[in-house]
PDB file of C-alpha atoms in Angstrom:
ATOM      1  CA  UNK A  23     -14.203 -11.018  -9.066  1.00  0.00           C
ATOM      2  CA  UNK A  24     -12.725 -12.140 -12.378  1.00  0.00           C
ATOM      3  CA  UNK A  25      -9.156 -13.313 -12.781  1.00  0.00           C
ATOM      4  CA  UNK A  26      -8.468 -12.640 -16.415  1.00  0.00           C
ATOM      5  CA  UNK A  27      -5.471 -13.761 -18.423  1.00  0.00           C
ATOM      6  CA  UNK A  28      -4.221 -11.011 -20.723  1.00  0.00           C
ATOM      7  CA  UNK A  29      -1.302 -10.541 -23.104  1.00  0.00           C
ATOM      8  CA  UNK A  30       1.812 -12.440 -22.083  1.00  0.00           C
ATOM      9  CA  UNK A  31      -0.050 -14.460 -19.468  1.00  0.00           C
ATOM     10  CA  UNK A  32      -0.394 -11.587 -16.979  1.00  0.00           C
ATOM     11  CA  UNK A  33      -3.195 -12.002 -14.438  1.00  0.00           C
ATOM     12  CA  UNK A  34      -5.643  -9.194 -13.691  1.00  0.00           C
ATOM     13  CA  UNK A  35      -8.158  -9.202 -10.844  1.00  0.00           C
ATOM     14  CA  UNK A  36     -11.067  -7.072 -11.999  1.00  0.00           C
ATOM     15  CA  UNK A  37     -14.437  -6.041 -10.621  1.00  0.00           C
ATOM     16  CA  UNK A  38     -14.098  -3.912  -7.464  1.00  0.00           C
ATOM     17  CA  UNK A  39     -17.282  -1.828  -7.005  1.00  0.00           C
ATOM     18  CA  UNK A  40     -17.253   1.504  -5.172  1.00  0.00           C
ATOM     19  CA  UNK A  41     -19.759   1.632  -2.316  1.00  0.00           C
ATOM     20  CA  UNK A  42     -22.533   4.226  -2.442  1.00  0.00           C
ATOM     21  CA  UNK A  43     -25.077   5.600   0.000  1.00  0.00           C
ATOM     22  CA  UNK A  44     -28.265   3.560   0.144  1.00  0.00           C
ATOM     23  CA  UNK A  45     -26.601   0.158  -0.141  1.00  0.00           C
ATOM     24  CA  UNK A  46     -27.862  -2.513   2.262  1.00  0.00           C
ATOM     25  CA  UNK A  47     -26.393  -5.774   3.504  1.00  0.00           C
ATOM     26  CA  UNK A  48     -28.165  -7.806   0.846  1.00  0.00           C
ATOM     27  CA  UNK A  49     -26.230  -5.887  -1.812  1.00  0.00           C
ATOM     28  CA  UNK A  50     -22.976  -7.210  -0.342  1.00  0.00           C
ATOM     29  CA  UNK A  51     -24.367 -10.735  -0.140  1.00  0.00           C
ATOM     30  CA  UNK A  52     -25.369 -10.482  -3.792  1.00  0.00           C
ATOM     31  CA  UNK A  53     -21.945  -9.163  -4.812  1.00  0.00           C
ATOM     32  CA  UNK A  54     -20.211 -11.961  -2.939  1.00  0.00           C
ATOM     33  CA  UNK A  55     -22.485 -14.474  -4.642  1.00  0.00           C
ATOM     34  CA  UNK A  56     -21.457 -13.034  -7.996  1.00  0.00           C
ATOM     35  CA  UNK A  57     -17.767 -13.491  -7.183  1.00  0.00           C
ATOM     36  CA  UNK A  58     -16.801 -10.006  -5.978  1.00  0.00           C
ATOM     37  CA  UNK A  59     -13.902 -10.203  -3.514  1.00  0.00           C
ATOM     38  CA  UNK A  60     -12.612  -6.617  -3.389  1.00  0.00           C
ATOM     39  CA  UNK A  61     -14.239  -3.216  -2.951  1.00  0.00           C
ATOM     40  CA  UNK A  62     -13.050  -0.116  -4.755  1.00  0.00           C
ATOM     41  CA  UNK A  63     -11.555   2.655  -2.628  1.00  0.00           C
ATOM     42  CA  UNK A  64     -13.950   3.886   0.025  1.00  0.00           C
ATOM     43  CA  UNK A  65     -14.263   7.647  -0.316  1.00  0.00           C
ATOM     44  CA  UNK A  66     -14.375   7.767  -4.105  1.00  0.00           C
ATOM     45  CA  UNK A  67     -18.153   7.367  -4.084  1.00  0.00           C
ATOM     46  CA  UNK A  68     -20.873   9.024  -2.008  1.00  0.00           C
ATOM     47  CA  UNK A  69     -19.901   7.218   1.217  1.00  0.00           C
ATOM     48  CA  UNK A  70     -17.360   9.450   2.941  1.00  0.00           C
ATOM     49  CA  UNK A  71     -18.294   9.514   6.638  1.00  0.00           C
ATOM     50  CA  UNK A  72     -16.436   7.079   8.870  1.00  0.00           C
ATOM     51  CA  UNK A  73     -19.520   5.765  10.684  1.00  0.00           C
ATOM     52  CA  UNK A  74     -21.323   5.091   7.412  1.00  0.00           C
ATOM     53  CA  UNK A  75     -18.322   3.367   5.882  1.00  0.00           C
ATOM     54  CA  UNK A  76     -17.782   1.249   9.005  1.00  0.00           C
ATOM     55  CA  UNK A  77     -21.244  -0.306   8.690  1.00  0.00           C
ATOM     56  CA  UNK A  78     -20.643  -1.262   5.056  1.00  0.00           C
ATOM     57  CA  UNK A  79     -17.110  -2.479   5.776  1.00  0.00           C
ATOM     58  CA  UNK A  80     -18.642  -4.815   8.359  1.00  0.00           C
ATOM     59  CA  UNK A  81     -21.141  -6.149   5.836  1.00  0.00           C
ATOM     60  CA  UNK A  82     -18.382  -6.623   3.272  1.00  0.00           C
ATOM     61  CA  UNK A  83     -16.149  -8.453   5.767  1.00  0.00           C
ATOM     62  CA  UNK A  84     -19.043 -10.686   6.833  1.00  0.00           C
ATOM     63  CA  UNK A  85     -19.503 -11.786   3.213  1.00  0.00           C
ATOM     64  CA  UNK A  86     -15.826 -12.287   2.431  1.00  0.00           C
ATOM     65  CA  UNK A  87     -15.195  -9.019   0.564  1.00  0.00           C
ATOM     66  CA  UNK A  88     -12.058  -7.041   1.363  1.00  0.00           C
ATOM     67  CA  UNK A  89     -12.196  -3.260   1.711  1.00  0.00           C
ATOM     68  CA  UNK A  90      -9.687  -0.467   1.078  1.00  0.00           C
ATOM     69  CA  UNK A  91     -10.084   3.182   2.057  1.00  0.00           C
ATOM     70  CA  UNK A  92      -8.696   6.266   0.327  1.00  0.00           C
ATOM     71  CA  UNK A  93      -6.242   8.125   2.561  1.00  0.00           C
ATOM     72  CA  UNK A  94      -5.207  11.762   2.246  1.00  0.00           C
ATOM     73  CA  UNK A  95      -6.200  14.688   0.096  1.00  0.00           C
ATOM     74  CA  UNK A  96      -8.485  14.690  -2.954  1.00  0.00           C
ATOM     75  CA  UNK A  97      -7.250  12.625  -5.870  1.00  0.00           C
ATOM     76  CA  UNK A  98      -9.451  14.210  -8.543  1.00  0.00           C
ATOM     77  CA  UNK A  99     -11.655  17.322  -8.671  1.00  0.00           C
ATOM     78  CA  UNK A 100     -14.876  16.606  -6.798  1.00  0.00           C
ATOM     79  CA  UNK A 101     -13.357  14.150  -4.332  1.00  0.00           C
ATOM     80  CA  UNK A 102     -12.472  15.142  -0.796  1.00  0.00           C
ATOM     81  CA  UNK A 103     -10.113  14.718   2.126  1.00  0.00           C
ATOM     82  CA  UNK A 104     -10.169  11.436   4.037  1.00  0.00           C
ATOM     83  CA  UNK A 105      -8.291  12.115   7.270  1.00  0.00           C
ATOM     84  CA  UNK A 106      -6.943   9.776   9.923  1.00  0.00           C
ATOM     85  CA  UNK A 107     -10.087   9.976  12.075  1.00  0.00           C
ATOM     86  CA  UNK A 108     -12.303   8.842   9.191  1.00  0.00           C
ATOM     87  CA  UNK A 109      -9.851   6.052   8.346  1.00  0.00           C
ATOM     88  CA  UNK A 110      -9.805   4.804  11.936  1.00  0.00           C
ATOM     89  CA  UNK A 111     -13.582   4.953  12.271  1.00  0.00           C
ATOM     90  CA  UNK A 112     -14.196   3.163   8.970  1.00  0.00           C
ATOM     91  CA  UNK A 113     -11.751   0.364   9.928  1.00  0.00           C
ATOM     92  CA  UNK A 114     -11.285  -0.897   6.367  1.00  0.00           C
ATOM     93  CA  UNK A 115      -9.030  -3.904   5.814  1.00  0.00           C
ATOM     94  CA  UNK A 116      -6.408  -1.890   3.926  1.00  0.00           C
ATOM     95  CA  UNK A 117      -5.380   1.728   4.562  1.00  0.00           C
ATOM     96  CA  UNK A 118      -4.951   2.622   0.915  1.00  0.00           C
ATOM     97  CA  UNK A 119      -1.980   4.741  -0.205  1.00  0.00           C
ATOM     98  CA  UNK A 120      -1.126   5.703   3.362  1.00  0.00           C
ATOM     99  CA  UNK A 121       1.545   8.008   1.913  1.00  0.00           C
ATOM    100  CA  UNK A 122      -1.000   9.868  -0.188  1.00  0.00           C
ATOM    101  CA  UNK A 123      -2.624   9.383  -3.530  1.00  0.00           C
ATOM    102  CA  UNK A 124      -1.246  11.885  -4.352  1.00  0.00           C
ATOM    103  CA  UNK A 125      -1.414  14.245  -1.351  1.00  0.00           C
ATOM    104  CA  UNK A 126      -0.402  12.756   1.988  1.00  0.00           C
ATOM    105  CA  UNK A 127      -1.692  13.366   5.466  1.00  0.00           C
ATOM    106  CA  UNK A 128       0.864  14.815   7.892  1.00  0.00           C
ATOM    107  CA  UNK A 129       3.513  12.488   9.274  1.00  0.00           C
ATOM    108  CA  UNK A 130       1.879  12.832  12.705  1.00  0.00           C
ATOM    109  CA  UNK A 131      -1.442  11.687  11.256  1.00  0.00           C
ATOM    110  CA  UNK A 132       0.201   8.754   9.493  1.00  0.00           C
ATOM    111  CA  UNK A 133       1.909   7.767  12.751  1.00  0.00           C
ATOM    112  CA  UNK A 134      -1.523   7.778  14.392  1.00  0.00           C
ATOM    113  CA  UNK A 135      -2.753   5.319  11.744  1.00  0.00           C
ATOM    114  CA  UNK A 136       0.290   3.099  12.237  1.00  0.00           C
ATOM    115  CA  UNK A 137      -0.150   3.082  16.017  1.00  0.00           C
ATOM    116  CA  UNK A 138      -3.944   2.985  16.478  1.00  0.00           C
ATOM    117  CA  UNK A 139      -4.937   0.658  13.645  1.00  0.00           C
ATOM    118  CA  UNK A 140      -3.966  -2.956  13.067  1.00  0.00           C
ATOM    119  CA  UNK A 141      -4.908  -2.919   9.377  1.00  0.00           C
ATOM    120  CA  UNK A 142      -2.651  -3.187   6.340  1.00  0.00           C
ATOM    121  CA  UNK A 143      -0.575  -0.118   5.398  1.00  0.00           C
ATOM    122  CA  UNK A 144      -0.320   0.317   1.640  1.00  0.00           C
ATOM    123  CA  UNK A 145       2.684   2.387   0.518  1.00  0.00           C
ATOM    124  CA  UNK A 146       2.481   3.451  -3.123  1.00  0.00           C
ATOM    125  CA  UNK A 147       4.607   4.827  -5.926  1.00  0.00           C
ATOM    126  CA  UNK A 148       2.150   7.622  -6.809  1.00  0.00           C
ATOM    127  CA  UNK A 149       2.332   9.242  -3.393  1.00  0.00           C
ATOM    128  CA  UNK A 150       4.564  11.313  -1.151  1.00  0.00           C
ATOM    129  CA  UNK A 151       8.004   9.696  -1.183  1.00  0.00           C
ATOM    130  CA  UNK A 152       9.103  11.286   2.092  1.00  0.00           C
ATOM    131  CA  UNK A 153       6.068   9.900   3.899  1.00  0.00           C
ATOM    132  CA  UNK A 154       6.597   6.537   2.205  1.00  0.00           C
ATOM    133  CA  UNK A 155      10.088   6.309   3.685  1.00  0.00           C
ATOM    134  CA  UNK A 156       8.996   7.518   7.132  1.00  0.00           C
ATOM    135  CA  UNK A 157       6.011   5.143   7.210  1.00  0.00           C
ATOM    136  CA  UNK A 158       8.170   2.135   6.384  1.00  0.00           C
ATOM    137  CA  UNK A 159      10.646   3.126   9.100  1.00  0.00           C
ATOM    138  CA  UNK A 160       7.853   3.631  11.632  1.00  0.00           C
ATOM    139  CA  UNK A 161       6.376   0.217  10.844  1.00  0.00           C
ATOM    140  CA  UNK A 162       9.790  -1.316  11.519  1.00  0.00           C
ATOM    141  CA  UNK A 163      10.096   0.602  14.795  1.00  0.00           C
ATOM    142  CA  UNK A 164       6.632  -0.608  15.839  1.00  0.00           C
ATOM    143  CA  UNK A 165       7.676  -4.166  14.956  1.00  0.00           C
ATOM    144  CA  UNK A 166       4.820  -4.574  12.504  1.00  0.00           C
ATOM    145  CA  UNK A 167       6.514  -4.920   9.108  1.00  0.00           C
ATOM    146  CA  UNK A 168       3.980  -7.663   8.313  1.00  0.00           C
ATOM    147  CA  UNK A 169       1.357  -4.917   7.835  1.00  0.00           C
ATOM    148  CA  UNK A 170       3.191  -3.130   5.021  1.00  0.00           C
ATOM    149  CA  UNK A 171       2.185  -3.852   1.432  1.00  0.00           C
ATOM    150  CA  UNK A 172       3.292  -2.093  -1.740  1.00  0.00           C
ATOM    151  CA  UNK A 173       1.317  -0.672  -4.646  1.00  0.00           C
ATOM    152  CA  UNK A 174       1.531   1.922  -7.382  1.00  0.00           C
ATOM    153  CA  UNK A 175      -1.913   3.593  -7.136  1.00  0.00           C
ATOM    154  CA  UNK A 176      -2.051   3.564 -10.910  1.00  0.00           C
ATOM    155  CA  UNK A 177      -3.382   4.117 -13.478  1.00  0.00           C
ATOM    156  CA  UNK A 178      -3.911   7.656 -12.244  1.00  0.00           C
ATOM    157  CA  UNK A 179      -3.393  11.212 -13.383  1.00  0.00           C
ATOM    158  CA  UNK A 180       0.335  10.586 -13.450  1.00  0.00           C
ATOM    159  CA  UNK A 181      -0.122   7.604 -15.734  1.00  0.00           C
ATOM    160  CA  UNK A 182       1.057   4.027 -15.351  1.00  0.00           C
ATOM    161  CA  UNK A 183       4.524   3.496 -13.882  1.00  0.00           C
ATOM    162  CA  UNK A 184       6.574   0.740 -15.508  1.00  0.00           C
ATOM    163  CA  UNK A 185       8.606  -1.052 -12.832  1.00  0.00           C
ATOM    164  CA  UNK A 186       6.609   0.775 -10.150  1.00  0.00           C
ATOM    165  CA  UNK A 187       6.939  -2.006  -7.578  1.00  0.00           C
ATOM    166  CA  UNK A 188      10.646  -2.532  -8.279  1.00  0.00           C
ATOM    167  CA  UNK A 189      11.174   1.214  -7.896  1.00  0.00           C
ATOM    168  CA  UNK A 190       9.378   1.158  -4.538  1.00  0.00           C
ATOM    169  CA  UNK A 191      11.519  -1.761  -3.370  1.00  0.00           C
ATOM    170  CA  UNK A 192      14.730   0.084  -4.248  1.00  0.00           C
ATOM    171  CA  UNK A 193      13.456   3.350  -2.728  1.00  0.00           C
ATOM    172  CA  UNK A 194      12.433   1.895   0.627  1.00  0.00           C
ATOM    173  CA  UNK A 195      15.449  -0.353   1.012  1.00  0.00           C
ATOM    174  CA  UNK A 196      18.007   2.334   0.155  1.00  0.00           C
ATOM    175  CA  UNK A 197      16.464   5.411   1.786  1.00  0.00           C
ATOM    176  CA  UNK A 198      14.488   3.867   4.666  1.00  0.00           C
ATOM    177  CA  UNK A 199      17.503   1.638   5.368  1.00  0.00           C
ATOM    178  CA  UNK A 200      15.499  -1.592   5.454  1.00  0.00           C
ATOM    179  CA  UNK A 201      17.095  -4.867   4.344  1.00  0.00           C
ATOM    180  CA  UNK A 202      16.193  -5.592   0.733  1.00  0.00           C
ATOM    181  CA  UNK A 203      14.823  -9.041   1.542  1.00  0.00           C
ATOM    182  CA  UNK A 204      12.301  -7.521   3.956  1.00  0.00           C
ATOM    183  CA  UNK A 205      11.131  -4.943   1.415  1.00  0.00           C
ATOM    184  CA  UNK A 206      10.791  -7.651  -1.231  1.00  0.00           C
ATOM    185  CA  UNK A 207       8.573  -9.383   1.336  1.00  0.00           C
ATOM    186  CA  UNK A 208       6.406  -6.241   1.538  1.00  0.00           C
ATOM    187  CA  UNK A 209       5.742  -6.583  -2.199  1.00  0.00           C
ATOM    188  CA  UNK A 210       5.265 -10.353  -2.300  1.00  0.00           C
ATOM    189  CA  UNK A 211       4.338 -12.369   0.788  1.00  0.00           C
ATOM    190  CA  UNK A 212       2.777  -9.496   2.723  1.00  0.00           C
ATOM    191  CA  UNK A 213       0.668  -8.468  -0.246  1.00  0.00           C
ATOM    192  CA  UNK A 214      -0.349 -12.082  -0.882  1.00  0.00           C
ATOM    193  CA  UNK A 215      -1.486 -12.557   2.715  1.00  0.00           C
ATOM    194  CA  UNK A 216      -3.218  -9.195   3.094  1.00  0.00           C
ATOM    195  CA  UNK A 217      -4.959  -9.449  -0.289  1.00  0.00           C
ATOM    196  CA  UNK A 218      -5.720 -13.177   0.012  1.00  0.00           C
ATOM    197  CA  UNK A 219      -3.896 -13.928  -3.237  1.00  0.00           C
ATOM    198  CA  UNK A 220      -2.565 -17.354  -4.236  1.00  0.00           C
ATOM    199  CA  UNK A 221       0.522 -15.719  -5.782  1.00  0.00           C
ATOM    200  CA  UNK A 222       3.368 -14.100  -3.862  1.00  0.00           C
ATOM    201  CA  UNK A 223       4.490 -17.053  -1.741  1.00  0.00           C
ATOM    202  CA  UNK A 224       6.483 -20.154  -2.653  1.00  0.00           C
ATOM    203  CA  UNK A 225       4.583 -23.095  -1.223  1.00  0.00           C
ATOM    204  CA  UNK A 226       3.280 -26.418  -2.477  1.00  0.00           C
ATOM    205  CA  UNK A 227      -0.057 -25.893  -4.217  1.00  0.00           C
ATOM    206  CA  UNK A 228       0.460 -22.222  -5.084  1.00  0.00           C
ATOM    207  CA  UNK A 229       0.823 -20.999  -8.686  1.00  0.00           C
ATOM    208  CA  UNK A 230       4.301 -21.258 -10.191  1.00  0.00           C
ATOM    209  CA  UNK A 231       4.524 -17.493 -10.795  1.00  0.00           C
ATOM    210  CA  UNK A 232       8.110 -16.242 -10.532  1.00  0.00           C
ATOM    211  CA  UNK A 233      10.213 -13.241 -11.485  1.00  0.00           C
ATOM    212  CA  UNK A 234      13.901 -14.170 -11.789  1.00  0.00           C
ATOM    213  CA  UNK A 235      16.147 -11.189 -11.044  1.00  0.00           C
ATOM    214  CA  UNK A 236      19.784 -10.363 -10.504  1.00  0.00           C
ATOM    215  CA  UNK A 237      21.796  -7.233  -9.853  1.00  0.00           C
ATOM    216  CA  UNK A 238      21.976  -4.904 -12.815  1.00  0.00           C
ATOM    217  CA  UNK A 239      25.149  -5.092 -14.857  1.00  0.00           C
ATOM    218  CA  UNK A 240      27.872  -2.827 -13.423  1.00  0.00           C
ATOM    219  CA  UNK A 241      25.899  -2.120 -10.235  1.00  0.00           C
ATOM    220  CA  UNK A 242      28.129  -1.132  -7.320  1.00  0.00           C
ATOM    221  CA  UNK A 243      26.445  -3.903  -5.340  1.00  0.00           C
ATOM    222  CA  UNK A 244      28.153  -7.282  -5.314  1.00  0.00           C
ATOM    223  CA  UNK A 245      24.855  -9.201  -5.398  1.00  0.00           C
ATOM    224  CA  UNK A 246      21.129  -8.634  -5.900  1.00  0.00           C
ATOM    225  CA  UNK A 247      20.285  -7.671  -2.318  1.00  0.00           C
ATOM    226  CA  UNK A 248      23.245  -5.349  -1.932  1.00  0.00           C
ATOM    227  CA  UNK A 249      22.461  -3.614  -5.225  1.00  0.00           C
ATOM    228  CA  UNK A 250      18.902  -2.940  -4.064  1.00  0.00           C
ATOM    229  CA  UNK A 251      20.195  -1.578  -0.733  1.00  0.00           C
ATOM    230  CA  UNK A 252      22.304   0.842  -2.786  1.00  0.00           C
ATOM    231  CA  UNK A 253      19.205   2.028  -4.661  1.00  0.00           C
ATOM    232  CA  UNK A 254      19.647   0.201  -7.970  1.00  0.00           C
ATOM    233  CA  UNK A 255      16.684  -1.342  -9.766  1.00  0.00           C
ATOM    234  CA  UNK A 256      17.404  -5.031 -10.375  1.00  0.00           C
ATOM    235  CA  UNK A 257      17.488  -6.593 -13.809  1.00  0.00           C
ATOM    236  CA  UNK A 258      14.745  -9.061 -14.698  1.00  0.00           C
ATOM    237  CA  UNK A 259      16.089 -12.141 -16.453  1.00  0.00           C
ATOM    238  CA  UNK A 260      12.927 -14.196 -16.812  1.00  0.00           C
ATOM    239  CA  UNK A 261       9.233 -14.251 -15.899  1.00  0.00           C
ATOM    240  CA  UNK A 262       7.369 -17.507 -15.370  1.00  0.00           C
ATOM    241  CA  UNK A 263       3.574 -17.647 -14.989  1.00  0.00           C
ATOM    242  CA  UNK A 264       1.790 -20.886 -14.123  1.00  0.00           C
ATOM    243  CA  UNK A 265       5.041 -22.727 -14.745  1.00  0.00           C
ATOM    244  CA  UNK A 266       5.436 -21.406 -18.289  1.00  0.00           C
ATOM    245  CA  UNK A 267       8.248 -19.081 -19.324  1.00  0.00           C
ATOM    246  CA  UNK A 268       6.488 -15.968 -20.599  1.00  0.00           C
ATOM    247  CA  UNK A 269       9.507 -13.766 -21.268  1.00  0.00           C
ATOM    248  CA  UNK A 270      13.245 -13.816 -20.851  1.00  0.00           C
ATOM    249  CA  UNK A 271      15.617 -10.867 -20.442  1.00  0.00           C
ATOM    250  CA  UNK A 272      13.579  -7.712 -19.830  1.00  0.00           C
ATOM    251  CA  UNK A 273      13.846  -4.732 -22.158  1.00  0.00           C
ATOM    252  CA  UNK A 274      12.432  -2.424 -19.443  1.00  0.00           C
ATOM    253  CA  UNK A 275      14.923  -3.048 -16.649  1.00  0.00           C
ATOM    254  CA  UNK A 276      18.688  -2.623 -16.774  1.00  0.00           C
ATOM    255  CA  UNK A 277      20.244  -5.855 -18.088  1.00  0.00           C
ATOM    256  CA  UNK A 278      20.674  -8.447 -15.347  1.00  0.00           C
ATOM    257  CA  UNK A 279      24.200  -9.600 -14.523  1.00  0.00           C
ATOM    258  CA  UNK A 280      23.117 -13.236 -14.845  1.00  0.00           C
ATOM    259  CA  UNK A 281      19.967 -14.675 -16.384  1.00  0.00           C
ATOM    260  CA  UNK A 282      18.337 -18.137 -16.171  1.00  0.00           C
ATOM    261  CA  UNK A 283      19.194 -20.603 -18.909  1.00  0.00           C
ATOM    262  CA  UNK A 284      16.621 -22.985 -20.385  1.00  0.00           C
ATOM    263  CA  UNK A 285      18.383 -26.321 -20.781  1.00  0.00           C
ATOM    264  CA  UNK A 286      15.527 -28.519 -21.991  1.00  0.00           C
TER     265      UNK A 286
END
C-alpha cells in the first residue's frame, strides 16, 4: 500500500488488488509483506461465490489486509449481482456501497445486512439516494451509527463527483434527519477507525489534516451545523495537510460566511 503525495498535498492510498480464483494464503502473506493493506472490491474479479470469498477474506484478515465487497447489481457489463446472502457469507470487513453502485438491493435486503452483519456499512454518492437515506436511518434505529462510513464510489461511469462527501453529509443530515455532527462523524472518525487511517480524528500524534468550514453565505441556517441540517453544502475556508496550509477559500464550494485568518 503506497501513500502518495500528489498535487496540493493530497494523500492517495493506492494498490488494492482484486482477488481471483486460484489464490492461496501465501499470496496474501506476500501482498502484506509488500505493503498491501486493502483489497479491491470482492466480486469485480473471478471470485463471486460467498464461500470462496469467505476463505480469502479470512486469509486477508489474518495478514492485516482489509476487505470490501461489492453490493448490489452489476456495475459494468460482464459483472454480476452480489446479493445479501453472498455478502453475509463472505463476511468482508466493509459492505461496499450498501446503497448500490449503482443499482441497490431492495430495502428489505439492506435491512438484513444491517441486522445480521456487524461489519461497516458504506453509503456512497454514486448509489441509490433513497436507500442511502433509509440505511442511515436504520443504522440509527439499530443504535449502530458507528458502523456507517461514507464514500463516493468514484471514479465510475458517472465520473468523479467534486464535493461528493460534503454532498453526502448534507443529504443524510437533511433528509434522514440525523444531526449534522453525527453525519460528519460518519465521514471522518468512523471512516478513520473502519479503514485504519491515521487521518479523520483529532488526537495527539495524528496528522494535522484539517478542513475548516463554515455555513455558506446567506444560508438559512444560523451556523454550520444548522445549515447542513437544512441541506446546504458548507463553504470551505481553508485546508491544512500535515500542518501546512494548502489552500484557502475554496472555489468549488459556496463562499464560507467566515474563513480562517493567517496572522503569522
